[in-house]
CHARMM-style PDB file with segment names, atoms N, HN, CA, C and O in Angstrom:
ATOM      1  N   LEU     1     -77.585  66.783 -33.974  1.00  0.00      PROA
ATOM      2  CA  LEU     1     -78.612  65.885 -33.497  1.00  0.00      PROA
ATOM      3  C   LEU     1     -78.092  64.450 -33.481  1.00  0.00      PROA
ATOM      4  O   LEU     1     -78.364  63.686 -32.555  1.00  0.00      PROA
ATOM      5  N   ARG     2     -77.339  64.099 -34.522  1.00  0.00      PROA
ATOM      6  HN  ARG     2     -77.118  64.720 -35.274  1.00  0.00      PROA
ATOM      7  CA  ARG     2     -76.817  62.737 -34.606  1.00  0.00      PROA
ATOM      8  C   ARG     2     -75.944  62.410 -33.399  1.00  0.00      PROA
ATOM      9  O   ARG     2     -76.043  61.319 -32.838  1.00  0.00      PROA
ATOM     10  N   SER     3     -75.095  63.343 -33.001  1.00  0.00      PROA
ATOM     11  HN  SER     3     -75.015  64.230 -33.456  1.00  0.00      PROA
ATOM     12  CA  SER     3     -74.198  63.078 -31.873  1.00  0.00      PROA
ATOM     13  C   SER     3     -74.953  62.934 -30.557  1.00  0.00      PROA
ATOM     14  O   SER     3     -74.431  62.366 -29.598  1.00  0.00      PROA
ATOM     15  N   GLU     4     -76.185  63.448 -30.511  1.00  0.00      PROA
ATOM     16  HN  GLU     4     -76.609  63.910 -31.290  1.00  0.00      PROA
ATOM     17  CA  GLU     4     -77.020  63.319 -29.319  1.00  0.00      PROA
ATOM     18  C   GLU     4     -77.975  62.137 -29.413  1.00  0.00      PROA
ATOM     19  O   GLU     4     -78.795  61.921 -28.520  1.00  0.00      PROA
ATOM     20  N   GLY     5     -77.866  61.367 -30.506  1.00  0.00      PROA
ATOM     21  HN  GLY     5     -77.200  61.543 -31.231  1.00  0.00      PROA
ATOM     22  CA  GLY     5     -78.711  60.190 -30.662  1.00  0.00      PROA
ATOM     23  C   GLY     5     -80.133  60.491 -31.097  1.00  0.00      PROA
ATOM     24  O   GLY     5     -81.036  59.682 -30.887  1.00  0.00      PROA
ATOM     25  N   ILE     6     -80.335  61.660 -31.705  1.00  0.00      PROA
ATOM     26  HN  ILE     6     -79.601  62.317 -31.876  1.00  0.00      PROA
ATOM     27  CA  ILE     6     -81.669  62.041 -32.171  1.00  0.00      PROA
ATOM     28  C   ILE     6     -81.719  61.860 -33.689  1.00  0.00      PROA
ATOM     29  O   ILE     6     -81.018  62.562 -34.418  1.00  0.00      PROA
ATOM     30  N   PRO     7     -82.541  60.922 -34.170  1.00  0.00      PROA
ATOM     31  CA  PRO     7     -82.649  60.746 -35.621  1.00  0.00      PROA
ATOM     32  C   PRO     7     -83.358  61.938 -36.252  1.00  0.00      PROA
ATOM     33  O   PRO     7     -84.257  62.526 -35.650  1.00  0.00      PROA
ATOM     34  N   SER     8     -82.950  62.289 -37.461  1.00  0.00      PROA
ATOM     35  HN  SER     8     -82.220  61.812 -37.950  1.00  0.00      PROA
ATOM     36  CA  SER     8     -83.576  63.426 -38.132  1.00  0.00      PROA
ATOM     37  C   SER     8     -83.582  63.211 -39.638  1.00  0.00      PROA
ATOM     38  O   SER     8     -82.796  62.436 -40.184  1.00  0.00      PROA
ATOM     39  N   ILE     9     -84.490  63.918 -40.288  1.00  0.00      PROA
ATOM     40  HN  ILE     9     -85.128  64.548 -39.845  1.00  0.00      PROA
ATOM     41  CA  ILE     9     -84.586  63.919 -41.740  1.00  0.00      PROA
ATOM     42  C   ILE     9     -84.545  65.370 -42.185  1.00  0.00      PROA
ATOM     43  O   ILE     9     -85.230  66.217 -41.611  1.00  0.00      PROA
ATOM     44  N   LYS    10     -83.738  65.666 -43.215  1.00  0.00      PROA
ATOM     45  HN  LYS    10     -83.182  64.979 -43.682  1.00  0.00      PROA
ATOM     46  CA  LYS    10     -83.662  67.013 -43.778  1.00  0.00      PROA
ATOM     47  C   LYS    10     -84.500  67.071 -45.048  1.00  0.00      PROA
ATOM     48  O   LYS    10     -84.439  66.175 -45.890  1.00  0.00      PROA
ATOM     49  N   ARG    11     -85.282  68.137 -45.175  1.00  0.00      PROA
ATOM     50  HN  ARG    11     -85.331  68.865 -44.491  1.00  0.00      PROA
ATOM     51  CA  ARG    11     -86.043  68.405 -46.400  1.00  0.00      PROA
ATOM     52  C   ARG    11     -85.628  69.793 -46.881  1.00  0.00      PROA
ATOM     53  O   ARG    11     -85.767  70.781 -46.160  1.00  0.00      PROA
ATOM     54  N   TYR    12     -85.126  69.849 -48.088  1.00  0.00      PROA
ATOM     55  HN  TYR    12     -85.013  69.046 -48.673  1.00  0.00      PROA
ATOM     56  CA  TYR    12     -84.631  71.099 -48.641  1.00  0.00      PROA
ATOM     57  C   TYR    12     -85.738  71.851 -49.356  1.00  0.00      PROA
ATOM     58  O   TYR    12     -86.612  71.248 -49.979  1.00  0.00      PROA
ATOM     59  N   LYS    13     -85.694  73.179 -49.260  1.00  0.00      PROA
ATOM     60  HN  LYS    13     -84.984  73.669 -48.754  1.00  0.00      PROA
ATOM     61  CA  LYS    13     -86.648  74.035 -49.963  1.00  0.00      PROA
ATOM     62  C   LYS    13     -85.922  74.695 -51.132  1.00  0.00      PROA
ATOM     63  O   LYS    13     -84.711  74.907 -51.077  1.00  0.00      PROA
ATOM     64  N   GLY    14     -86.650  75.013 -52.166  1.00  0.00      PROA
ATOM     65  HN  GLY    14     -87.635  74.841 -52.211  1.00  0.00      PROA
ATOM     66  CA  GLY    14     -86.054  75.681 -53.319  1.00  0.00      PROA
ATOM     67  C   GLY    14     -85.007  74.805 -53.971  1.00  0.00      PROA
ATOM     68  O   GLY    14     -85.219  73.608 -54.165  1.00  0.00      PROA
ATOM     69  N   ALA    15     -83.882  75.399 -54.306  1.00  0.00      PROA
ATOM     70  HN  ALA    15     -83.710  76.371 -54.149  1.00  0.00      PROA
ATOM     71  CA  ALA    15     -82.794  74.677 -54.961  1.00  0.00      PROA
ATOM     72  C   ALA    15     -81.798  74.140 -53.945  1.00  0.00      PROA
ATOM     73  O   ALA    15     -80.677  73.785 -54.309  1.00  0.00      PROA
ATOM     74  N   GLY    16     -82.187  74.074 -52.681  1.00  0.00      PROA
ATOM     75  HN  GLY    16     -83.098  74.362 -52.385  1.00  0.00      PROA
ATOM     76  CA  GLY    16     -81.266  73.690 -51.618  1.00  0.00      PROA
ATOM     77  C   GLY    16     -80.577  72.364 -51.827  1.00  0.00      PROA
ATOM     78  O   GLY    16     -79.357  72.292 -51.675  1.00  0.00      PROA
ATOM     79  N   ASN    17     -81.299  71.305 -52.169  1.00  0.00      PROA
ATOM     80  HN  ASN    17     -82.290  71.364 -52.292  1.00  0.00      PROA
ATOM     81  CA  ASN    17     -80.688  70.000 -52.336  1.00  0.00      PROA
ATOM     82  C   ASN    17     -79.714  70.010 -53.504  1.00  0.00      PROA
ATOM     83  O   ASN    17     -78.626  69.444 -53.400  1.00  0.00      PROA
ATOM     84  N   ALA    18     -80.080  70.639 -54.608  1.00  0.00      PROA
ATOM     85  HN  ALA    18     -80.964  71.099 -54.693  1.00  0.00      PROA
ATOM     86  CA  ALA    18     -79.181  70.736 -55.752  1.00  0.00      PROA
ATOM     87  C   ALA    18     -77.936  71.526 -55.382  1.00  0.00      PROA
ATOM     88  O   ALA    18     -76.830  71.153 -55.773  1.00  0.00      PROA
ATOM     89  N   MET    19     -78.100  72.616 -54.634  1.00  0.00      PROA
ATOM     90  HN  MET    19     -78.999  72.920 -54.317  1.00  0.00      PROA
ATOM     91  CA  MET    19     -76.946  73.426 -54.239  1.00  0.00      PROA
ATOM     92  C   MET    19     -76.010  72.653 -53.326  1.00  0.00      PROA
ATOM     93  O   MET    19     -74.794  72.818 -53.417  1.00  0.00      PROA
ATOM     94  N   GLU    20     -76.543  71.817 -52.450  1.00  0.00      PROA
ATOM     95  HN  GLU    20     -77.532  71.684 -52.376  1.00  0.00      PROA
ATOM     96  CA  GLU    20     -75.678  71.027 -51.586  1.00  0.00      PROA
ATOM     97  C   GLU    20     -74.872  70.045 -52.418  1.00  0.00      PROA
ATOM     98  O   GLU    20     -73.686  69.845 -52.157  1.00  0.00      PROA
ATOM     99  N   ILE    21     -75.487  69.435 -53.403  1.00  0.00      PROA
ATOM    100  HN  ILE    21     -76.451  69.596 -53.615  1.00  0.00      PROA
ATOM    101  CA  ILE    21     -74.781  68.482 -54.256  1.00  0.00      PROA
ATOM    102  C   ILE    21     -73.724  69.189 -55.098  1.00  0.00      PROA
ATOM    103  O   ILE    21     -72.593  68.714 -55.201  1.00  0.00      PROA
ATOM    104  N   ILE    22     -74.083  70.312 -55.697  1.00  0.00      PROA
ATOM    105  HN  ILE    22     -75.001  70.698 -55.614  1.00  0.00      PROA
ATOM    106  CA  ILE    22     -73.172  71.021 -56.598  1.00  0.00      PROA
ATOM    107  C   ILE    22     -72.096  71.788 -55.839  1.00  0.00      PROA
ATOM    108  O   ILE    22     -70.915  71.680 -56.169  1.00  0.00      PROA
ATOM    109  N   MET    23     -72.486  72.560 -54.829  1.00  0.00      PROA
ATOM    110  HN  MET    23     -73.446  72.648 -54.561  1.00  0.00      PROA
ATOM    111  CA  MET    23     -71.561  73.461 -54.145  1.00  0.00      PROA
ATOM    112  C   MET    23     -71.099  72.962 -52.782  1.00  0.00      PROA
ATOM    113  O   MET    23     -70.125  73.477 -52.232  1.00  0.00      PROA
ATOM    114  N   GLY    24     -71.774  71.981 -52.240  1.00  0.00      PROA
ATOM    115  HN  GLY    24     -72.565  71.562 -52.686  1.00  0.00      PROA
ATOM    116  CA  GLY    24     -71.384  71.474 -50.932  1.00  0.00      PROA
ATOM    117  C   GLY    24     -71.995  72.229 -49.773  1.00  0.00      PROA
ATOM    118  O   GLY    24     -71.679  71.945 -48.618  1.00  0.00      PROA
ATOM    119  N   SER    25     -72.872  73.194 -50.057  1.00  0.00      PROA
ATOM    120  HN  SER    25     -73.129  73.425 -50.996  1.00  0.00      PROA
ATOM    121  CA  SER    25     -73.505  73.946 -48.979  1.00  0.00      PROA
ATOM    122  C   SER    25     -74.874  74.442 -49.414  1.00  0.00      PROA
ATOM    123  O   SER    25     -75.185  74.485 -50.605  1.00  0.00      PROA
ATOM    124  N   THR    26     -75.682  74.814 -48.439  1.00  0.00      PROA
ATOM    125  HN  THR    26     -75.429  74.780 -47.472  1.00  0.00      PROA
ATOM    126  CA  THR    26     -77.019  75.338 -48.716  1.00  0.00      PROA
ATOM    127  C   THR    26     -77.289  76.557 -47.853  1.00  0.00      PROA
ATOM    128  O   THR    26     -78.386  76.691 -47.311  1.00  0.00      PROA
ATOM    129  N   TYR    27     -76.335  77.433 -47.715  1.00  0.00      PROA
ATOM    130  HN  TYR    27     -75.445  77.324 -48.156  1.00  0.00      PROA
ATOM    131  CA  TYR    27     -76.463  78.543 -46.787  1.00  0.00      PROA
ATOM    132  C   TYR    27     -77.638  79.460 -47.074  1.00  0.00      PROA
ATOM    133  O   TYR    27     -78.218  80.024 -46.146  1.00  0.00      PROA
ATOM    134  N   SER    28     -78.001  79.620 -48.336  1.00  0.00      PROA
ATOM    135  HN  SER    28     -77.530  79.161 -49.090  1.00  0.00      PROA
ATOM    136  CA  SER    28     -79.039  80.597 -48.639  1.00  0.00      PROA
ATOM    137  C   SER    28     -80.425  79.991 -48.809  1.00  0.00      PROA
ATOM    138  O   SER    28     -81.368  80.713 -49.134  1.00  0.00      PROA
ATOM    139  N   TYR    29     -80.572  78.705 -48.602  1.00  0.00      PROA
ATOM    140  HN  TYR    29     -79.806  78.119 -48.339  1.00  0.00      PROA
ATOM    141  CA  TYR    29     -81.872  78.055 -48.748  1.00  0.00      PROA
ATOM    142  C   TYR    29     -82.281  77.411 -47.434  1.00  0.00      PROA
ATOM    143  O   TYR    29     -81.458  76.785 -46.766  1.00  0.00      PROA
ATOM    144  N   PRO    30     -83.541  77.558 -47.059  1.00  0.00      PROA
ATOM    145  CA  PRO    30     -83.996  76.960 -45.794  1.00  0.00      PROA
ATOM    146  C   PRO    30     -84.041  75.435 -45.869  1.00  0.00      PROA
ATOM    147  O   PRO    30     -84.264  74.856 -46.932  1.00  0.00      PROA
ATOM    148  N   ILE    31     -83.828  74.813 -44.740  1.00  0.00      PROA
ATOM    149  HN  ILE    31     -83.647  75.283 -43.877  1.00  0.00      PROA
ATOM    150  CA  ILE    31     -83.910  73.359 -44.612  1.00  0.00      PROA
ATOM    151  C   ILE    31     -84.878  73.064 -43.479  1.00  0.00      PROA
ATOM    152  O   ILE    31     -84.737  73.607 -42.383  1.00  0.00      PROA
ATOM    153  N   ASP    32     -85.856  72.211 -43.734  1.00  0.00      PROA
ATOM    154  HN  ASP    32     -85.970  71.770 -44.625  1.00  0.00      PROA
ATOM    155  CA  ASP    32     -86.755  71.742 -42.679  1.00  0.00      PROA
ATOM    156  C   ASP    32     -86.154  70.491 -42.068  1.00  0.00      PROA
ATOM    157  O   ASP    32     -85.715  69.593 -42.786  1.00  0.00      PROA
ATOM    158  N   LEU    33     -86.134  70.429 -40.746  1.00  0.00      PROA
ATOM    159  HN  LEU    33     -86.491  71.159 -40.163  1.00  0.00      PROA
ATOM    160  CA  LEU    33     -85.651  69.241 -40.034  1.00  0.00      PROA
ATOM    161  C   LEU    33     -86.829  68.558 -39.374  1.00  0.00      PROA
ATOM    162  O   LEU    33     -87.657  69.206 -38.734  1.00  0.00      PROA
ATOM    163  N   TYR    34     -86.900  67.257 -39.530  1.00  0.00      PROA
ATOM    164  HN  TYR    34     -86.228  66.731 -40.050  1.00  0.00      PROA
ATOM    165  CA  TYR    34     -87.959  66.466 -38.910  1.00  0.00      PROA
ATOM    166  C   TYR    34     -87.331  65.491 -37.928  1.00  0.00      PROA
ATOM    167  O   TYR    34     -86.376  64.788 -38.260  1.00  0.00      PROA
ATOM    168  N   VAL    35     -87.872  65.453 -36.718  1.00  0.00      PROA
ATOM    169  HN  VAL    35     -88.647  66.023 -36.448  1.00  0.00      PROA
ATOM    170  CA  VAL    35     -87.407  64.532 -35.679  1.00  0.00      PROA
ATOM    171  C   VAL    35     -88.630  63.829 -35.094  1.00  0.00      PROA
ATOM    172  O   VAL    35     -89.749  64.326 -35.214  1.00  0.00      PROA
ATOM    173  N   PRO    36     -88.419  62.674 -34.461  1.00  0.00      PROA
ATOM    174  CA  PRO    36     -89.559  62.025 -33.798  1.00  0.00      PROA
ATOM    175  C   PRO    36     -90.160  62.952 -32.742  1.00  0.00      PROA
ATOM    176  O   PRO    36     -89.440  63.692 -32.072  1.00  0.00      PROA
ATOM    177  N   GLU    37     -91.470  62.904 -32.601  1.00  0.00      PROA
ATOM    178  HN  GLU    37     -92.055  62.302 -33.145  1.00  0.00      PROA
ATOM    179  CA  GLU    37     -92.169  63.805 -31.684  1.00  0.00      PROA
ATOM    180  C   GLU    37     -91.630  63.723 -30.262  1.00  0.00      PROA
ATOM    181  O   GLU    37     -91.540  64.739 -29.573  1.00  0.00      PROA
ATOM    182  N   GLU    38     -91.273  62.529 -29.821  1.00  0.00      PROA
ATOM    183  HN  GLU    38     -91.346  61.703 -30.380  1.00  0.00      PROA
ATOM    184  CA  GLU    38     -90.784  62.381 -28.445  1.00  0.00      PROA
ATOM    185  C   GLU    38     -89.398  63.005 -28.234  1.00  0.00      PROA
ATOM    186  O   GLU    38     -88.963  63.154 -27.092  1.00  0.00      PROA
ATOM    187  N   THR    39     -88.700  63.371 -29.315  1.00  0.00      PROA
ATOM    188  HN  THR    39     -89.054  63.250 -30.243  1.00  0.00      PROA
ATOM    189  CA  THR    39     -87.385  64.009 -29.175  1.00  0.00      PROA
ATOM    190  C   THR    39     -87.416  65.490 -29.550  1.00  0.00      PROA
ATOM    191  O   THR    39     -86.380  66.155 -29.550  1.00  0.00      PROA
ATOM    192  N   LEU    40     -88.601  66.005 -29.867  1.00  0.00      PROA
ATOM    193  HN  LEU    40     -89.443  65.465 -29.867  1.00  0.00      PROA
ATOM    194  CA  LEU    40     -88.725  67.373 -30.358  1.00  0.00      PROA
ATOM    195  C   LEU    40     -88.159  68.405 -29.387  1.00  0.00      PROA
ATOM    196  O   LEU    40     -87.388  69.273 -29.796  1.00  0.00      PROA
ATOM    197  N   GLU    41     -88.521  68.328 -28.140  1.00  0.00      PROA
ATOM    198  HN  GLU    41     -89.147  67.624 -27.807  1.00  0.00      PROA
ATOM    199  CA  GLU    41     -88.048  69.321 -27.160  1.00  0.00      PROA
ATOM    200  C   GLU    41     -86.530  69.281 -27.018  1.00  0.00      PROA
ATOM    201  O   GLU    41     -85.885  70.328 -26.966  1.00  0.00      PROA
ATOM    202  N   ASP    42     -85.956  68.079 -26.955  1.00  0.00      PROA
ATOM    203  HN  ASP    42     -86.480  67.229 -26.997  1.00  0.00      PROA
ATOM    204  CA  ASP    42     -84.496  67.964 -26.877  1.00  0.00      PROA
ATOM    205  C   ASP    42     -83.843  68.548 -28.128  1.00  0.00      PROA
ATOM    206  O   ASP    42     -82.837  69.251 -28.034  1.00  0.00      PROA
ATOM    207  N   ALA    43     -84.412  68.260 -29.299  1.00  0.00      PROA
ATOM    208  HN  ALA    43     -85.230  67.689 -29.376  1.00  0.00      PROA
ATOM    209  CA  ALA    43     -83.853  68.785 -30.547  1.00  0.00      PROA
ATOM    210  C   ALA    43     -83.895  70.309 -30.560  1.00  0.00      PROA
ATOM    211  O   ALA    43     -82.931  70.952 -30.976  1.00  0.00      PROA
ATOM    212  N   ARG    44     -84.988  70.884 -30.113  1.00  0.00      PROA
ATOM    213  HN  ARG    44     -85.771  70.362 -29.774  1.00  0.00      PROA
ATOM    214  CA  ARG    44     -85.097  72.349 -30.062  1.00  0.00      PROA
ATOM    215  C   ARG    44     -84.057  72.951 -29.125  1.00  0.00      PROA
ATOM    216  O   ARG    44     -83.536  74.033 -29.392  1.00  0.00      PROA
ATOM    217  N   ASN    45     -83.757  72.269 -28.047  1.00  0.00      PROA
ATOM    218  HN  ASN    45     -84.180  71.389 -27.830  1.00  0.00      PROA
ATOM    219  CA  ASN    45     -82.760  72.772 -27.102  1.00  0.00      PROA
ATOM    220  C   ASN    45     -81.346  72.662 -27.651  1.00  0.00      PROA
ATOM    221  O   ASN    45     -80.463  73.418 -27.248  1.00  0.00      PROA
ATOM    222  N   ILE    46     -81.127  71.733 -28.561  1.00  0.00      PROA
ATOM    223  HN  ILE    46     -81.844  71.119 -28.889  1.00  0.00      PROA
ATOM    224  CA  ILE    46     -79.796  71.534 -29.134  1.00  0.00      PROA
ATOM    225  C   ILE    46     -79.536  72.511 -30.272  1.00  0.00      PROA
ATOM    226  O   ILE    46     -78.448  73.076 -30.383  1.00  0.00      PROA
ATOM    227  N   ILE    47     -80.543  72.704 -31.115  1.00  0.00      PROA
ATOM    228  HN  ILE    47     -81.427  72.245 -31.026  1.00  0.00      PROA
ATOM    229  CA  ILE    47     -80.384  73.527 -32.316  1.00  0.00      PROA
ATOM    230  C   ILE    47     -80.689  74.978 -31.988  1.00  0.00      PROA
ATOM    231  O   ILE    47     -81.696  75.292 -31.354  1.00  0.00      PROA
ATOM    232  N   VAL    48     -79.801  75.855 -32.432  1.00  0.00      PROA
ATOM    233  HN  VAL    48     -78.983  75.600 -32.947  1.00  0.00      PROA
ATOM    234  CA  VAL    48     -80.002  77.289 -32.270  1.00  0.00      PROA
ATOM    235  C   VAL    48     -80.008  77.891 -33.664  1.00  0.00      PROA
ATOM    236  O   VAL    48     -79.028  77.755 -34.397  1.00  0.00      PROA
ATOM    237  N   ALA    49     -81.076  78.544 -34.037  1.00  0.00      PROA
ATOM    238  HN  ALA    49     -81.872  78.655 -33.441  1.00  0.00      PROA
ATOM    239  CA  ALA    49     -81.160  79.183 -35.352  1.00  0.00      PROA
ATOM    240  C   ALA    49     -80.313  80.442 -35.348  1.00  0.00      PROA
ATOM    241  O   ALA    49     -80.411  81.271 -34.443  1.00  0.00      PROA
ATOM    242  N   ILE    50     -79.487  80.573 -36.363  1.00  0.00      PROA
ATOM    243  HN  ILE    50     -79.408  79.900 -37.098  1.00  0.00      PROA
ATOM    244  CA  ILE    50     -78.634  81.747 -36.502  1.00  0.00      PROA
ATOM    245  C   ILE    50     -79.030  82.447 -37.793  1.00  0.00      PROA
ATOM    246  O   ILE    50     -78.925  81.857 -38.868  1.00  0.00      PROA
ATOM    247  N   PRO    51     -79.484  83.695 -37.708  1.00  0.00      PROA
ATOM    248  CA  PRO    51     -79.858  84.396 -38.938  1.00  0.00      PROA
ATOM    249  C   PRO    51     -78.629  84.631 -39.812  1.00  0.00      PROA
ATOM    250  O   PRO    51     -77.559  84.983 -39.314  1.00  0.00      PROA
ATOM    251  N   ILE    52     -78.791  84.435 -41.099  1.00  0.00      PROA
ATOM    252  HN  ILE    52     -79.660  84.150 -41.503  1.00  0.00      PROA
ATOM    253  CA  ILE    52     -77.695  84.639 -42.044  1.00  0.00      PROA
ATOM    254  C   ILE    52     -77.979  85.922 -42.805  1.00  0.00      PROA
ATOM    255  O   ILE    52     -79.033  86.070 -43.424  1.00  0.00      PROA
ATOM    256  N   LEU    53     -77.043  86.837 -42.753  1.00  0.00      PROA
ATOM    257  HN  LEU    53     -76.187  86.717 -42.250  1.00  0.00      PROA
ATOM    258  CA  LEU    53     -77.187  88.121 -43.421  1.00  0.00      PROA
ATOM    259  C   LEU    53     -76.380  88.112 -44.712  1.00  0.00      PROA
ATOM    260  O   LEU    53     -75.360  87.428 -44.801  1.00  0.00      PROA
ATOM    261  N   SER    54     -76.820  88.852 -45.696  1.00  0.00      PROA
ATOM    262  HN  SER    54     -77.649  89.407 -45.624  1.00  0.00      PROA
ATOM    263  CA  SER    54     -76.134  88.858 -46.988  1.00  0.00      PROA
ATOM    264  C   SER    54     -74.690  89.333 -46.855  1.00  0.00      PROA
ATOM    265  O   SER    54     -73.829  88.866 -47.600  1.00  0.00      PROA
ATOM    266  N   GLU    55     -74.402  90.238 -45.939  1.00  0.00      PROA
ATOM    267  HN  GLU    55     -75.102  90.617 -45.334  1.00  0.00      PROA
ATOM    268  CA  GLU    55     -73.021  90.713 -45.805  1.00  0.00      PROA
ATOM    269  C   GLU    55     -72.092  89.642 -45.247  1.00  0.00      PROA
ATOM    270  O   GLU    55     -70.872  89.795 -45.310  1.00  0.00      PROA
ATOM    271  N   ASP    56     -72.642  88.565 -44.703  1.00  0.00      PROA
ATOM    272  HN  ASP    56     -73.633  88.440 -44.652  1.00  0.00      PROA
ATOM    273  CA  ASP    56     -71.803  87.463 -44.245  1.00  0.00      PROA
ATOM    274  C   ASP    56     -71.094  86.791 -45.410  1.00  0.00      PROA
ATOM    275  O   ASP    56     -70.101  86.093 -45.206  1.00  0.00      PROA
ATOM    276  N   PHE    57     -71.588  86.991 -46.631  1.00  0.00      PROA
ATOM    277  HN  PHE    57     -72.395  87.559 -46.796  1.00  0.00      PROA
ATOM    278  CA  PHE    57     -71.025  86.327 -47.793  1.00  0.00      PROA
ATOM    279  C   PHE    57     -70.187  87.257 -48.654  1.00  0.00      PROA
ATOM    280  O   PHE    57     -69.708  86.851 -49.713  1.00  0.00      PROA
ATOM    281  N   GLU    58     -70.002  88.480 -48.225  1.00  0.00      PROA
ATOM    282  HN  GLU    58     -70.391  88.810 -47.365  1.00  0.00      PROA
ATOM    283  CA  GLU    58     -69.176  89.395 -48.991  1.00  0.00      PROA
ATOM    284  C   GLU    58     -67.733  88.928 -48.919  1.00  0.00      PROA
ATOM    285  O   GLU    58     -67.168  88.765 -47.837  1.00  0.00      PROA
ATOM    286  N   ASP    59     -67.158  88.719 -50.074  1.00  0.00      PROA
ATOM    287  HN  ASP    59     -67.618  88.851 -50.952  1.00  0.00      PROA
ATOM    288  CA  ASP    59     -65.776  88.262 -50.155  1.00  0.00      PROA
ATOM    289  C   ASP    59     -65.127  89.013 -51.309  1.00  0.00      PROA
ATOM    290  O   ASP    59     -65.523  88.849 -52.463  1.00  0.00      PROA
ATOM    291  N   GLU    60     -64.149  89.820 -51.004  1.00  0.00      PROA
ATOM    292  HN  GLU    60     -63.827  89.953 -50.066  1.00  0.00      PROA
ATOM    293  CA  GLU    60     -63.511  90.640 -52.026  1.00  0.00      PROA
ATOM    294  C   GLU    60     -62.906  89.789 -53.131  1.00  0.00      PROA
ATOM    295  O   GLU    60     -62.877  90.224 -54.282  1.00  0.00      PROA
ATOM    296  N   SER    61     -62.424  88.597 -52.822  1.00  0.00      PROA
ATOM    297  HN  SER    61     -62.447  88.244 -51.886  1.00  0.00      PROA
ATOM    298  CA  SER    61     -61.789  87.764 -53.835  1.00  0.00      PROA
ATOM    299  C   SER    61     -62.775  87.336 -54.914  1.00  0.00      PROA
ATOM    300  O   SER    61     -62.356  86.954 -56.007  1.00  0.00      PROA
ATOM    301  N   LEU    62     -64.070  87.392 -54.637  1.00  0.00      PROA
ATOM    302  HN  LEU    62     -64.411  87.703 -53.749  1.00  0.00      PROA
ATOM    303  CA  LEU    62     -65.061  87.027 -55.638  1.00  0.00      PROA
ATOM    304  C   LEU    62     -65.157  88.071 -56.743  1.00  0.00      PROA
ATOM    305  O   LEU    62     -65.651  87.777 -57.832  1.00  0.00      PROA
ATOM    306  N   HSD    63     -64.691  89.277 -56.475  1.00  0.00      PROA
ATOM    307  HN  HSD    63     -64.289  89.515 -55.591  1.00  0.00      PROA
ATOM    308  CA  HSD    63     -64.788  90.359 -57.441  1.00  0.00      PROA
ATOM    309  C   HSD    63     -63.499  90.534 -58.229  1.00  0.00      PROA
ATOM    310  O   HSD    63     -63.452  91.362 -59.138  1.00  0.00      PROA
ATOM    311  N   GLU    64     -62.465  89.791 -57.914  1.00  0.00      PROA
ATOM    312  HN  GLU    64     -62.502  89.118 -57.175  1.00  0.00      PROA
ATOM    313  CA  GLU    64     -61.181  89.906 -58.593  1.00  0.00      PROA
ATOM    314  C   GLU    64     -61.089  88.862 -59.690  1.00  0.00      PROA
ATOM    315  O   GLU    64     -61.669  87.784 -59.562  1.00  0.00      PROA
ATOM    316  N   PRO    65     -60.361  89.163 -60.785  1.00  0.00      PROA
ATOM    317  CA  PRO    65     -60.166  88.141 -61.808  1.00  0.00      PROA
ATOM    318  C   PRO    65     -59.383  86.963 -61.217  1.00  0.00      PROA
ATOM    319  O   PRO    65     -58.576  87.159 -60.308  1.00  0.00      PROA
ATOM    320  N   PRO    66     -59.608  85.756 -61.715  1.00  0.00      PROA
ATOM    321  CA  PRO    66     -58.956  84.592 -61.125  1.00  0.00      PROA
ATOM    322  C   PRO    66     -57.449  84.572 -61.313  1.00  0.00      PROA
ATOM    323  O   PRO    66     -56.738  83.953 -60.521  1.00  0.00      PROA
ATOM    324  N   TYR    67     -56.938  85.252 -62.368  1.00  0.00      PROA
ATOM    325  HN  TYR    67     -57.516  85.755 -63.011  1.00  0.00      PROA
ATOM    326  CA  TYR    67     -55.500  85.256 -62.620  1.00  0.00      PROA
ATOM    327  C   TYR    67     -55.036  86.683 -62.835  1.00  0.00      PROA
ATOM    328  O   TYR    67     -55.767  87.497 -63.401  1.00  0.00      PROA
ATOM    329  N   PRO    68     -53.822  86.995 -62.386  1.00  0.00      PROA
ATOM    330  CA  PRO    68     -53.288  88.339 -62.640  1.00  0.00      PROA
ATOM    331  C   PRO    68     -53.157  88.564 -64.149  1.00  0.00      PROA
ATOM    332  O   PRO    68     -52.918  87.618 -64.900  1.00  0.00      PROA
ATOM    333  N   GLU    69     -53.311  89.797 -64.587  1.00  0.00      PROA
ATOM    334  HN  GLU    69     -53.505  90.566 -63.977  1.00  0.00      PROA
ATOM    335  CA  GLU    69     -53.260  90.133 -66.011  1.00  0.00      PROA
ATOM    336  C   GLU    69     -51.929  89.747 -66.647  1.00  0.00      PROA
ATOM    337  O   GLU    69     -51.931  89.296 -67.792  1.00  0.00      PROA
ATOM    338  N   ASP    70     -50.782  89.900 -65.960  1.00  0.00      PROA
ATOM    339  HN  ASP    70     -50.781  90.266 -65.030  1.00  0.00      PROA
ATOM    340  CA  ASP    70     -49.478  89.631 -66.553  1.00  0.00      PROA
ATOM    341  C   ASP    70     -49.119  88.144 -66.560  1.00  0.00      PROA
ATOM    342  O   ASP    70     -48.003  87.806 -66.955  1.00  0.00      PROA
ATOM    343  N   SER    71     -49.991  87.260 -66.152  1.00  0.00      PROA
ATOM    344  HN  SER    71     -50.897  87.535 -65.831  1.00  0.00      PROA
ATOM    345  CA  SER    71     -49.665  85.836 -66.156  1.00  0.00      PROA
ATOM    346  C   SER    71     -50.128  85.152 -67.442  1.00  0.00      PROA
ATOM    347  O   SER    71     -50.036  83.930 -67.562  1.00  0.00      PROA
ATOM    348  N   LYS    72     -50.633  85.946 -68.419  1.00  0.00      PROA
ATOM    349  HN  LYS    72     -50.708  86.939 -68.322  1.00  0.00      PROA
ATOM    350  CA  LYS    72     -51.128  85.374 -69.680  1.00  0.00      PROA
ATOM    351  C   LYS    72     -50.000  84.911 -70.552  1.00  0.00      PROA
ATOM    352  OT1 LYS    72     -50.235  84.404 -71.649  1.00  0.00      PROA
TER     353      LYS     72
END
């Protein structure tokens, strides 16, 4: 929206704002976007909602120990 010159305000739901500060992302928490009424239609045409599925976050490295056993 910024690159198109549309001002916006983000409002985080749940722990979203804390997660963005701590982890740098808010993928699992919804964010409400507010734009001026006169730019609403343009903003809707720019933004495309993409559903996020839990399997999008499956990462095998998350289940492995951080260091190999023989490096102790």
